[in-house]
Amino acid sequence: MDFGEFFNEHYIKPIVMGEGYNPINTVTYAIIAVIAAFLIYKLFRKAGVEFNKEFMIRIIPYILLGSTVRVVTDSIATGGMQRYEGLFRPVYDIIIASHIYDYGFITTSPGIYFVIGIFAIITMYYSYKSGKHDFGPSLAMGLFILHLIILLPLFTNIVFGALILALAGSITAVYLVVKRKSTIPLHWLVVLAQALDGSATFITIDVFNKSIAAMKYSEQHVLANSIFDMFGGSMLPFLILKVLLAAVIVHILENEKDQNEKNYIALLIIIFGLAPGIRDMLRLVCGV
């Protein structure tokens, strides 16, 4: 196998065919993510940006935006938007005809993360350099709301979405009972983000798949699938592991002296949990 065939087999084909992740592209994307995170940290610190509570909150709209855009693409790729019949039909016809959300590199993982990441860097950098700190986040929030409105007519499995939120919220509440204070702002959101991701996977695979025969979801990530196989076909251990790991990371970060560094790492953990968690939950709710 030459380099072209290798690259196509492990990187291009999984995206084009919607096959998900494999060990090779997983490691590659992880390395790229670490390098990108380091460079972004250096860029913003050089600009004098403090990674405080306010900054962390301002990043959340971008996470919500990326996840909803991804689900709009999912709704088209799976035919969910095409099958819809209702008042929103003319709007969906325009969206489908535009081909903006067609399944491709920039609208699916990992491309969508690069697109939203670049958008976030540019708008956040401008926001801080211009002194208009809320410009970028407000723009991202507006776009998120727009895409959420696009998805609203597709909401069908609302009960399962409520179960996901209830489970993730309950786990976070228990965490806050045990640990009320931390040197990390939004430390509870670190746990909530990972709990949401784990809960979405657990409810989808263990509950929805076993109760709704018409449609089945599958896990595309290598590690999650390994845990699923290891524990006899259940995602409950995956959920427990993610929550425990998040709590341990918070504890470890509290011993870090540099406040900016530990806040930034905490923010990354929030992103890596909240982004897939929101996407998986919305996919399930929309039935796509």
Coordinates of N, CA and C in Angstrom, one line a residue, residues 49-57 185 259-260 263-264:
V49 N -4.7 38.1 26.7 CA -6.0 37.6 27.0 C -5.8 36.7 28.3
E50 N -6.7 36.9 29.3 CA -6.7 36.1 30.5 C -7.8 35.0 30.3
F51 N -7.3 33.7 30.6 CA -8.3 32.6 30.5 C -9.0 32.5 31.8
N52 N -9.9 33.4 32.0 CA -10.7 33.5 33.3 C -12.1 32.9 33.1
K53 N -12.9 33.1 34.1 CA -14.3 32.6 34.0 C -15.1 33.2 32.8
E54 N -14.9 34.5 32.6 CA -15.6 35.2 31.6 C -15.2 34.7 30.2
F55 N -13.9 34.4 30.0 CA -13.5 33.9 28.7 C -14.1 32.5 28.5
M56 N -14.1 31.7 29.5 CA -14.6 30.3 29.4 C -16.1 30.4 29.0
I57 N -16.8 31.3 29.6 CA -18.3 31.4 29.3 C -18.5 31.9 27.8
P185 N -12.6 28.0 38.0 CA -14.0 28.5 37.7 C -14.7 27.6 36.8
Q259 N -2.7 29.9 36.9 CA -4.2 29.9 36.8 C -4.6 29.9 35.4
N260 N -3.9 30.6 34.5 CA -4.3 30.6 33.1 C -4.2 29.2 32.5
N263 N -7.0 26.9 33.8 CA -8.3 27.3 33.3 C -8.4 26.9 31.8
Y264 N -7.3 27.0 31.1 CA -7.3 26.7 29.7 C -7.5 25.2 29.5

